Amino acid sequence: MNDPYSVLGISPSATDEEVKQAYRKLARKYHPDNYQDNPLADLAEEKMKEINEAYEAITRMRAGGSATQASSSGYQSRSTGGNSSYNGYRQQRGTTNPLYAQVRSAINAGDIRRAEDLLVQAPATDAEFYFLQGSIAYRKGWLDEANANFQRAVSMEPGNVEYRQAYNMMQQGGRAYRSEGYGTGMDTMDCCTALMCMNCLCGGGRC
Amino acid sequence: MFGYVLPYKEALTDEQWQAYHAAYCGLCHGLKERYGFLAQFLLNYDFTFLTMLLRREEGAPEQRCLRCVSAPVRGRNACVQESVNELAADCSMLLMYWKLRDQLADERGFRKLPALFLLILYRRAFRRAAQNAPACSRSIEENLRALGELERQNSPSIDRTADRFARILSDLTPSDWPLGQRRATEQLLYHLGRWIYLIDAWDDLKEDFRKRDYNPIISRFGLTREALEQAPGIEAREEMDRTLRHSENLAISAFHLGSFGYYAPIIENILCAGLPMVRQMVFSGQWKKRHRIKKQELNRQ
């Protein structure tokens, strides 16, 4: 395993508080909510695992076997056992249709072409069909088509939590971690200051 | 390309700004060295971003103080030793070539002349660029052909049209990078390309109405010029803003999964602050007026 301190991006002389802060920051960055239905979700999950292991290793080292220290360390308790809430990348999805189950497993394996080929064989176009069509579009980066399909799935089956979650994510415009300073404030940035920042590189003119 | 990919200077340190500037100057010198004086006119911010993202060397780049047209006496620091400058120069040339070919095919009569003139002027550079970067050349040719076909069919899909442009960028990812890094870079570039194509389409709306040219947003929302000022136009505006923000988010979440070395803080600045800034300016109409506004500011000072 890599040096747990370098995984968290801190020096071995960091205080317990600094360790905790570094861990929390990274845990927010790679949180499954930021990678919902994302084609790179597996990479984020790996990162999350690395971070959890590094944090665990450091707290274990520092506690020196003392149980009270370990249990008081914030996120620690959740990350033990490898099945923490942060490892919630694999969502449980219920389907009764065997074809749809195949489509889902192709999507999860990242084989989008196979998922598409399977889905066209579907005999009916029900809510789940549109949901899966939306999921395929989303993984290709076709956000407008994904949105239209999720919307249709929700309108056909308003009570389905899975469809609603996907549609809500589209309505939000997706999610990503931004470090401090690049927070949501950027969206209300004053355009006049923005103009001033667009200082031209070659002495005032376009090169 | 189009020059929409800018950093947000306020949030950069002086050192980072200097580093960005040196990368920009490095690419300019790279273009000149590889394709001659005229090629420098192809320099833009989007390709500067590419040189930072696709850089191969580790650690801080070597900077040299070089004189140029814009700094003939004192010179400017430039990163001229970067191998990625060559790829960016080749790609600038090739995109320009195919764009001109497209214009030549679309325009009629005298309006063919500017494109024809430039094609002749740059003909040797274009030939060399295709030899230097055959994979890039193939990708651009294939995707722009398909894009042209969609445009002729008046495609109502912003996804399918943007996809072709996005693929040109994601295909630039070096194939010898480790798989995880490659996937993150491809995804980042894909959504950056999608963003550039769509922001440019929005920026060109009025002009495309006037010339009756194809525009994916006009076709997607069935817009008329009048509607743009009224309620249906507002719906299109909201949808476009949301889908562009979504592409920004997907590019940022991909960025977090790769390691981009020396330029990582500047790349983060561009994705997290630069793109939103430009998007807001394009949507508020300030982007088109930016040169005029800047001049006014300068006069006031």
Coordinates of C-alpha atoms in Angstrom, one line a residue:
Chain A
M1 CA 0.0 0.0 0.0
N2 CA 1.1 3.6 -0.6
D3 CA 2.2 5.7 2.2
P4 CA -1.1 6.7 3.9
Y5 CA 0.1 10.2 4.5
S6 CA 0.9 10.9 0.9
V7 CA -2.5 9.4 -0.1
L8 CA -4.1 12.1 2.1
G9 CA -1.6 14.7 0.8
I10 CA -0.2 15.6 4.2
S11 CA 3.1 15.2 6.1
P12 CA 3.5 12.7 8.8
S13 CA 4.0 15.5 11.3
A14 CA 0.4 16.7 10.7
T15 CA -1.8 17.1 13.8
D16 CA -4.8 14.8 14.3
E17 CA -7.0 17.7 13.4
E18 CA -5.2 18.2 10.1
V19 CA -5.4 14.6 9.3
K20 CA -9.1 14.6 9.9
Q21 CA -9.6 17.8 7.8
A22 CA -7.6 16.4 4.9
Y23 CA -9.6 13.2 5.0
R24 CA -12.9 15.0 5.1
K25 CA -11.9 17.2 2.2
L26 CA -11.0 14.2 0.0
A27 CA -14.0 12.3 1.1
R28 CA -16.2 15.1 0.0
K29 CA -14.4 15.3 -3.3
Y30 CA -14.9 11.6 -4.2
H31 CA -18.3 11.3 -2.6
P32 CA -20.6 9.0 -4.6
D33 CA -23.1 11.8 -4.9
N34 CA -20.6 13.6 -7.2
Y35 CA -20.3 10.5 -9.4
Q36 CA -23.9 9.3 -9.6
D37 CA -24.3 7.5 -13.0
N38 CA -20.9 8.9 -14.0
P39 CA -18.9 6.6 -16.4
L40 CA -15.9 7.2 -14.1
A41 CA -17.7 6.1 -10.9
D42 CA -15.5 3.1 -10.6
L43 CA -12.4 5.3 -10.5
A44 CA -13.9 7.5 -7.9
E45 CA -14.9 4.4 -5.8
E46 CA -11.3 3.2 -6.0
K47 CA -10.0 6.6 -4.8
M48 CA -12.5 6.5 -1.9
K49 CA -11.3 3.1 -0.9
E50 CA -7.7 4.3 -0.9
I51 CA -8.6 7.3 1.2
N52 CA -10.6 5.3 3.7
E53 CA -7.8 2.8 4.1
A54 CA -5.1 5.5 4.5
Y55 CA -7.2 7.3 7.1
E56 CA -7.8 4.1 9.0
A57 CA -4.1 3.2 8.9
I58 CA -3.2 6.6 10.3
T59 CA -5.7 6.5 13.1
R60 CA -4.7 3.0 14.0
M61 CA -1.0 4.0 14.1
R62 CA -1.7 7.1 16.2
A63 CA -4.1 5.4 18.6
G64 CA -1.5 2.8 19.3
G65 CA -4.1 0.3 20.1
S66 CA -6.2 2.6 22.2
A67 CA -9.8 2.0 21.3
T68 CA -11.2 5.4 22.6
Q69 CA -9.1 7.3 20.1
A70 CA -10.3 5.4 17.1
S71 CA -13.9 5.5 17.9
S72 CA -13.9 9.3 18.3
S73 CA -12.5 9.9 14.9
G74 CA -15.4 11.2 12.9
Y75 CA -15.8 9.3 9.6
Q76 CA -13.6 6.4 10.8
S77 CA -16.5 4.4 12.2
R78 CA -18.3 4.4 8.9
S79 CA -15.3 3.3 6.9
T80 CA -14.6 0.1 8.7
G81 CA -15.6 -3.1 7.2
G82 CA -15.2 -1.9 3.6
N83 CA -19.0 -1.4 3.3
S84 CA -19.3 2.1 4.6
S85 CA -21.9 4.6 3.5
Y86 CA -19.2 6.2 1.3
N87 CA -18.7 3.1 -0.6
G88 CA -22.3 3.2 -1.7
Y89 CA -21.5 3.3 -5.4
R90 CA -23.3 0.1 -6.1
Q91 CA -26.9 1.0 -5.8
Q92 CA -29.5 -1.6 -5.5
R93 CA -31.7 -1.6 -8.5
G94 CA -34.8 -3.7 -8.8
T95 CA -35.9 -5.0 -12.1
T96 CA -38.2 -7.9 -13.0
N97 CA -37.5 -8.0 -16.7
P98 CA -34.6 -10.2 -17.6
L99 CA -33.7 -8.2 -20.7
Y100 CA -33.5 -5.0 -18.6
A101 CA -31.3 -6.8 -16.1
Q102 CA -28.9 -7.6 -18.9
V103 CA -29.0 -4.0 -20.1
R104 CA -28.2 -2.8 -16.6
S105 CA -25.3 -5.1 -16.1
A106 CA -23.9 -4.0 -19.5
I107 CA -24.2 -0.4 -18.5
N108 CA -22.5 -1.1 -15.1
A109 CA -19.7 -2.9 -16.9
G110 CA -19.2 0.2 -19.1
D111 CA -20.2 -1.7 -22.3
I112 CA -22.5 1.0 -23.7
R113 CA -22.7 -0.4 -27.2
R114 CA -23.9 -3.8 -25.9
A115 CA -26.5 -2.1 -23.7
E116 CA -27.8 -0.2 -26.7
D117 CA -28.0 -3.3 -28.8
L118 CA -29.9 -5.1 -26.1
L119 CA -32.3 -2.3 -25.4
V120 CA -33.5 -2.1 -29.0
Q121 CA -34.8 -5.6 -28.6
A122 CA -37.2 -4.5 -25.8
P123 CA -40.8 -5.4 -26.9
A124 CA -42.5 -2.5 -25.1
T125 CA -41.6 1.0 -24.3
D126 CA -42.4 1.4 -20.6
A127 CA -41.0 3.7 -17.9
E128 CA -38.0 1.5 -17.3
F129 CA -37.2 1.4 -21.0
Y130 CA -37.0 5.2 -21.0
F131 CA -35.0 5.2 -17.8
L132 CA -32.4 2.8 -19.3
Q133 CA -32.3 4.7 -22.6
G134 CA -31.6 7.9 -20.5
S135 CA -28.9 6.1 -18.6
I136 CA -27.2 5.0 -21.8
A137 CA -27.4 8.6 -23.2
Y138 CA -26.0 10.0 -20.0
R139 CA -23.0 7.7 -20.0
K140 CA -22.2 8.8 -23.6
G141 CA -22.4 12.4 -22.4
W142 CA -25.6 13.1 -24.4
L143 CA -27.2 15.1 -21.6
D144 CA -30.1 16.6 -23.5
E145 CA -31.4 13.2 -24.6
A146 CA -30.7 11.7 -21.1
N147 CA -32.8 14.5 -19.6
A148 CA -35.7 13.9 -22.0
N149 CA -35.7 10.2 -21.4
F150 CA -35.6 10.5 -17.6
Q151 CA -38.4 13.0 -17.7
R152 CA -40.5 10.6 -19.7
A153 CA -39.8 7.8 -17.2
V154 CA -40.8 9.9 -14.3
S155 CA -44.0 11.1 -15.9
M156 CA -44.9 7.4 -16.7
E157 CA -44.1 6.2 -13.2
P158 CA -44.0 9.2 -10.8
G159 CA -43.6 7.0 -7.7
N160 CA -40.3 5.4 -8.7
V161 CA -37.4 6.7 -6.6
E162 CA -34.7 5.6 -8.9
Y163 CA -36.1 7.5 -11.9
R164 CA -36.8 10.6 -9.8
Q165 CA -33.3 10.6 -8.5
A166 CA -31.8 10.5 -12.0
Y167 CA -34.2 13.3 -13.2
N168 CA -33.4 15.5 -10.2
M169 CA -29.7 15.2 -10.9
M170 CA -30.4 16.4 -14.4
Q171 CA -32.5 19.3 -13.2
Q172 CA -29.6 20.4 -10.9
G173 CA -27.1 20.3 -13.8
G174 CA -25.1 17.6 -12.2
R175 CA -22.7 17.8 -9.3
A176 CA -19.0 18.2 -8.8
Y177 CA -16.7 19.0 -5.9
R178 CA -15.2 22.5 -5.9
S179 CA -12.4 23.5 -3.5
E180 CA -13.0 26.6 -1.4
G181 CA -12.6 29.7 -3.4
Y182 CA -14.4 28.0 -6.3
G183 CA -17.6 27.6 -4.5
T184 CA -21.1 28.4 -5.7
G185 CA -20.2 32.1 -5.5
M186 CA -18.7 31.8 -8.9
D187 CA -22.1 31.6 -10.4
T188 CA -23.1 35.1 -9.3
M189 CA -19.7 36.5 -10.3
D190 CA -19.8 40.1 -11.3
C191 CA -19.3 40.3 -15.0
C192 CA -17.5 43.6 -14.8
T193 CA -14.8 42.1 -12.6
A194 CA -14.7 39.2 -15.0
L195 CA -14.0 41.5 -17.8
M196 CA -11.1 43.1 -16.0
C197 CA -9.7 39.6 -15.4
M198 CA -9.7 38.8 -19.0
N199 CA -6.5 40.8 -19.3
C200 CA -5.2 40.2 -22.8
L201 CA -2.0 38.2 -22.9
C202 CA -0.2 40.0 -25.7
G203 CA -0.2 43.6 -24.6
G204 CA -3.8 44.4 -25.4
G205 CA -4.3 42.9 -28.8
R206 CA -5.1 39.5 -30.1
C207 CA -2.0 37.6 -31.2
Chain B
M1 CA -10.9 26.8 -32.2
F2 CA -12.7 29.7 -30.6
G3 CA -10.9 31.1 -27.5
Y4 CA -13.6 30.5 -24.9
V5 CA -11.4 28.5 -22.5
L6 CA -9.9 31.2 -20.3
P7 CA -8.6 31.3 -16.7
Y8 CA -10.2 33.5 -14.1
K9 CA -7.3 35.8 -13.3
E10 CA -8.5 37.1 -9.9
A11 CA -8.3 33.6 -8.5
L12 CA -4.8 32.9 -9.8
T13 CA -1.6 33.7 -7.9
D14 CA 0.9 35.9 -9.7
E15 CA 3.1 32.9 -10.1
Q16 CA 0.3 30.9 -11.7
W17 CA -0.5 33.7 -14.0
Q18 CA 3.1 34.0 -15.1
A19 CA 3.1 30.2 -15.7
Y20 CA 0.0 30.4 -17.8
H21 CA 1.4 33.3 -19.8
A22 CA 4.6 31.4 -20.5
A23 CA 2.6 28.4 -21.7
Y24 CA 0.7 30.7 -24.1
C25 CA 3.9 32.2 -25.4
G26 CA 5.5 28.8 -25.7
L27 CA 2.7 27.6 -27.9
C28 CA 3.0 30.8 -30.0
H29 CA 6.7 30.2 -30.6
G30 CA 5.9 26.5 -31.3
L31 CA 3.5 27.5 -34.0
K32 CA 6.0 29.8 -35.6
E33 CA 8.8 27.4 -35.5
R34 CA 6.8 24.5 -36.9
Y35 CA 4.7 26.3 -39.5
G36 CA 6.2 29.7 -40.0
F37 CA 5.2 33.3 -39.2
L38 CA 1.6 33.1 -40.5
A39 CA 0.8 30.2 -38.2
Q40 CA 1.0 32.4 -35.2
F41 CA -2.4 33.8 -36.1
L42 CA -3.9 30.5 -35.1
L43 CA -2.8 30.9 -31.5
N44 CA -5.6 30.9 -29.0
Y45 CA -6.5 30.2 -25.4
D46 CA -8.2 26.9 -26.1
F47 CA -5.0 25.3 -27.4
T48 CA -3.1 26.8 -24.5
F49 CA -5.4 24.8 -22.3
L50 CA -4.6 21.7 -24.3
T51 CA -0.9 22.1 -23.9
M52 CA -1.2 22.3 -20.1
L53 CA -3.6 19.3 -19.9
L54 CA -1.7 17.0 -22.3
R55 CA 1.8 17.8 -21.1
R56 CA 4.1 14.9 -20.8
E57 CA 7.1 16.3 -18.9
E58 CA 7.2 16.2 -15.1
G59 CA 8.0 19.1 -12.9
A60 CA 8.2 22.8 -13.7
P61 CA 8.7 23.6 -17.4
E62 CA 11.8 25.3 -18.5
Q63 CA 11.2 29.0 -19.4
R64 CA 13.2 31.1 -21.7
C65 CA 13.0 34.8 -22.3
L66 CA 12.4 35.3 -26.0
R67 CA 11.7 38.4 -28.0
C68 CA 8.7 38.5 -30.3
V69 CA 6.4 40.9 -32.2
S70 CA 4.4 41.8 -29.1
A71 CA 7.5 42.2 -26.9
P72 CA 10.3 43.2 -29.4
V73 CA 12.7 44.7 -26.8
R74 CA 12.2 43.1 -23.4
G75 CA 11.0 39.7 -24.6
R76 CA 8.7 37.4 -22.6
N77 CA 9.1 34.1 -20.8
A78 CA 8.0 31.2 -22.9
C79 CA 8.0 27.4 -22.4
V80 CA 9.5 26.4 -25.7
Q81 CA 10.9 23.0 -24.7
E82 CA 7.5 21.3 -24.3
S83 CA 6.8 18.4 -26.7
V84 CA 3.1 19.0 -26.5
N85 CA 3.4 22.3 -28.3
E86 CA 4.0 20.4 -31.5
L87 CA 0.8 18.4 -31.1
A88 CA -1.2 21.6 -30.3
A89 CA 0.4 23.3 -33.4
D90 CA -0.5 20.4 -35.7
C91 CA -4.0 20.2 -34.4
S92 CA -4.5 24.0 -34.8
M93 CA -3.4 23.7 -38.4
L94 CA -5.6 20.8 -39.2
L95 CA -8.8 22.2 -37.6
M96 CA -8.2 25.4 -39.6
Y97 CA -7.7 23.4 -42.8
W98 CA -11.0 21.4 -42.4
K99 CA -12.9 24.5 -41.4
L100 CA -11.8 26.2 -44.6
R101 CA -12.6 23.2 -46.7
D102 CA -16.1 23.3 -45.2
Q103 CA -16.5 26.9 -46.0
L104 CA -15.3 26.4 -49.5
A105 CA -18.0 23.7 -50.0
D106 CA -20.8 25.7 -48.3
E107 CA -20.3 29.2 -49.7
R108 CA -21.1 30.3 -53.2
G109 CA -19.5 32.5 -55.8
F110 CA -17.3 35.3 -54.5
R111 CA -17.8 34.2 -50.9
K112 CA -15.6 31.2 -51.7
L113 CA -12.7 33.5 -52.2
P114 CA -11.4 34.1 -48.6
A115 CA -11.4 30.4 -47.8
L116 CA -9.7 29.6 -51.1
F117 CA -7.1 32.3 -50.6
L118 CA -6.2 31.0 -47.1
L119 CA -6.1 27.4 -48.3
I120 CA -3.6 28.3 -51.0
L121 CA -1.6 30.5 -48.6
Y122 CA -1.3 27.7 -45.9
R123 CA -1.2 24.7 -48.3
R124 CA 2.2 23.5 -47.5
A125 CA 1.7 23.9 -43.7
F126 CA -1.5 21.9 -44.0
R127 CA 0.2 19.1 -45.8
R128 CA 2.9 18.9 -43.3
A129 CA 0.5 19.0 -40.3
A130 CA -1.3 16.0 -41.7
Q131 CA 2.0 14.1 -42.0
N132 CA 3.1 15.1 -38.5
A133 CA -0.1 14.1 -36.8
P134 CA -1.9 11.5 -38.9
A135 CA -4.2 10.2 -36.1
C136 CA -5.4 13.7 -35.2
S137 CA -5.9 14.4 -38.9
R138 CA -8.0 11.3 -39.4
S139 CA -10.1 12.1 -36.3
I140 CA -10.8 15.7 -37.4
E141 CA -11.6 14.6 -40.9
E142 CA -14.0 11.9 -39.9
N143 CA -15.8 13.8 -37.2
L144 CA -16.1 17.1 -39.2
R145 CA -17.5 15.1 -42.2
A146 CA -20.1 13.5 -39.9
L147 CA -20.8 16.9 -38.3
G148 CA -21.3 18.5 -41.8
E149 CA -23.7 15.7 -42.7
L150 CA -25.8 16.4 -39.5
E151 CA -25.8 20.1 -40.3
R152 CA -27.1 19.5 -43.8
Q153 CA -29.9 17.3 -42.4
N154 CA -30.7 20.2 -40.1
S155 CA -30.3 17.9 -37.1
P156 CA -32.5 18.9 -34.1
S157 CA -30.1 17.2 -31.7
I158 CA -27.6 19.3 -29.7
D159 CA -26.1 16.1 -28.3
R160 CA -25.3 14.4 -31.7
T161 CA -23.8 17.5 -33.2
A162 CA -21.8 18.4 -30.1
D163 CA -20.7 14.8 -29.9
R164 CA -18.7 15.0 -33.1
F165 CA -16.8 18.1 -32.0
A166 CA -16.3 16.6 -28.5
R167 CA -14.8 13.5 -30.0
I168 CA -12.1 15.5 -31.8
L169 CA -10.9 16.7 -28.5
S170 CA -11.2 13.5 -26.5
D171 CA -9.3 11.7 -29.3
L172 CA -6.3 13.9 -28.5
T173 CA -5.7 11.9 -25.3
P174 CA -2.4 10.1 -25.6
S175 CA -3.0 6.4 -26.1
D176 CA 0.1 5.4 -24.0
W177 CA -1.1 6.9 -20.8
P178 CA -2.3 4.6 -18.0
L179 CA -5.9 3.6 -18.4
G180 CA -7.4 5.5 -15.4
Q181 CA -5.6 8.7 -16.4
R182 CA -6.6 8.2 -20.0
R183 CA -10.3 7.7 -19.2
A184 CA -10.3 10.8 -16.9
T185 CA -8.7 12.9 -19.6
E186 CA -11.0 11.6 -22.3
Q187 CA -14.0 12.4 -20.3
L188 CA -12.7 15.9 -19.4
L189 CA -11.9 16.7 -23.0
Y190 CA -15.2 15.3 -24.2
H191 CA -17.2 17.6 -22.0
L192 CA -14.9 20.5 -22.7
G193 CA -15.5 20.0 -26.5
R194 CA -19.2 19.7 -26.0
W195 CA -19.2 22.9 -24.0
I196 CA -17.2 24.8 -26.6
Y197 CA -19.4 23.6 -29.4
L198 CA -22.6 24.6 -27.6
I199 CA -21.4 27.9 -26.2
D200 CA -20.3 28.9 -29.7
A201 CA -23.7 27.9 -31.1
W202 CA -25.4 30.1 -28.5
D203 CA -23.0 33.0 -29.2
D204 CA -23.7 32.7 -32.9
L205 CA -27.5 32.5 -32.6
K206 CA -28.3 36.0 -34.0
E207 CA -25.8 35.8 -36.8
D208 CA -27.1 32.4 -37.8
F209 CA -30.7 33.7 -37.9
R210 CA -29.6 36.5 -40.1
K211 CA -27.7 34.3 -42.5
R212 CA -30.2 31.5 -42.2
D213 CA -27.3 29.2 -41.3
Y214 CA -27.7 25.9 -39.5
N215 CA -27.5 26.3 -35.7
P216 CA -28.2 23.2 -33.5
I217 CA -29.9 25.3 -30.8
I218 CA -32.3 26.9 -33.3
S219 CA -33.2 23.4 -34.6
R220 CA -33.4 21.8 -31.2
F221 CA -35.9 24.4 -29.7
G222 CA -37.6 25.4 -33.0
L223 CA -36.6 29.0 -32.3
T224 CA -37.6 32.0 -34.3
R225 CA -35.8 35.3 -33.9
E226 CA -38.8 36.9 -32.2
A227 CA -39.3 33.9 -29.9
L228 CA -35.8 34.4 -28.6
E229 CA -36.8 37.6 -26.9
Q230 CA -40.0 36.1 -25.4
A231 CA -41.0 33.1 -23.3
P232 CA -40.0 30.1 -25.5
G233 CA -36.6 31.8 -25.8
I234 CA -36.3 31.8 -22.1
E235 CA -36.9 28.1 -21.9
A236 CA -34.1 27.5 -24.4
R237 CA -31.8 29.7 -22.4
E238 CA -32.5 27.9 -19.2
E239 CA -32.1 24.5 -20.8
M240 CA -28.8 25.5 -22.5
D241 CA -27.5 27.0 -19.3
R242 CA -28.2 23.9 -17.4
T243 CA -26.7 21.5 -19.9
L244 CA -23.6 23.6 -20.1
R245 CA -23.3 23.7 -16.3
H246 CA -23.7 19.9 -16.4
S247 CA -20.8 19.5 -18.8
E248 CA -18.7 21.8 -16.6
N249 CA -19.5 19.6 -13.6
L250 CA -18.6 16.4 -15.5
A251 CA -15.3 17.9 -16.7
I252 CA -14.5 18.9 -13.1
S253 CA -15.4 15.5 -11.6
A254 CA -13.2 13.9 -14.3
F255 CA -10.4 16.3 -13.5
H256 CA -10.3 15.2 -9.9
L257 CA -9.7 11.6 -11.0
G258 CA -6.6 12.3 -13.1
S259 CA -3.2 13.8 -12.1
F260 CA -2.2 16.8 -14.1
G261 CA 1.1 17.7 -12.5
Y262 CA 2.5 21.2 -12.7
Y263 CA -0.5 23.0 -14.3
A264 CA -3.2 21.3 -12.2
P265 CA -4.1 24.4 -10.2
I266 CA -4.4 26.5 -13.4
I267 CA -6.5 23.8 -15.1
E268 CA -8.7 23.7 -12.0
N269 CA -9.1 27.5 -12.1
I270 CA -10.1 27.3 -15.8
L271 CA -12.7 24.6 -15.3
C272 CA -14.2 25.8 -12.0
A273 CA -14.1 29.6 -12.6
G274 CA -13.0 30.4 -16.1
L275 CA -15.8 28.4 -17.9
P276 CA -18.6 29.7 -15.7
M277 CA -17.4 33.3 -16.2
V278 CA -17.4 32.9 -20.0
R279 CA -20.7 31.1 -20.0
Q280 CA -22.3 34.0 -18.0
M281 CA -20.8 36.6 -20.3
V282 CA -22.0 34.8 -23.4
F283 CA -25.5 34.4 -22.0
S284 CA -25.7 38.1 -21.0
G285 CA -24.4 39.2 -24.3
Q286 CA -21.3 40.8 -22.9
W287 CA -19.0 38.3 -24.6
K288 CA -19.7 39.7 -28.0
K289 CA -19.1 43.3 -26.8
R290 CA -16.0 42.4 -24.8
H291 CA -13.5 44.1 -27.0
R292 CA -15.5 47.3 -27.0
I293 CA -16.0 47.3 -23.3
K294 CA -12.3 46.6 -22.7
K295 CA -11.4 49.6 -24.8
Q296 CA -13.7 51.8 -22.8
E297 CA -12.2 50.6 -19.6
L298 CA -8.7 51.4 -20.9
N299 CA -9.7 54.9 -22.0
R300 CA -11.1 55.6 -18.6
Q301 CA -8.0 54.7 -16.8

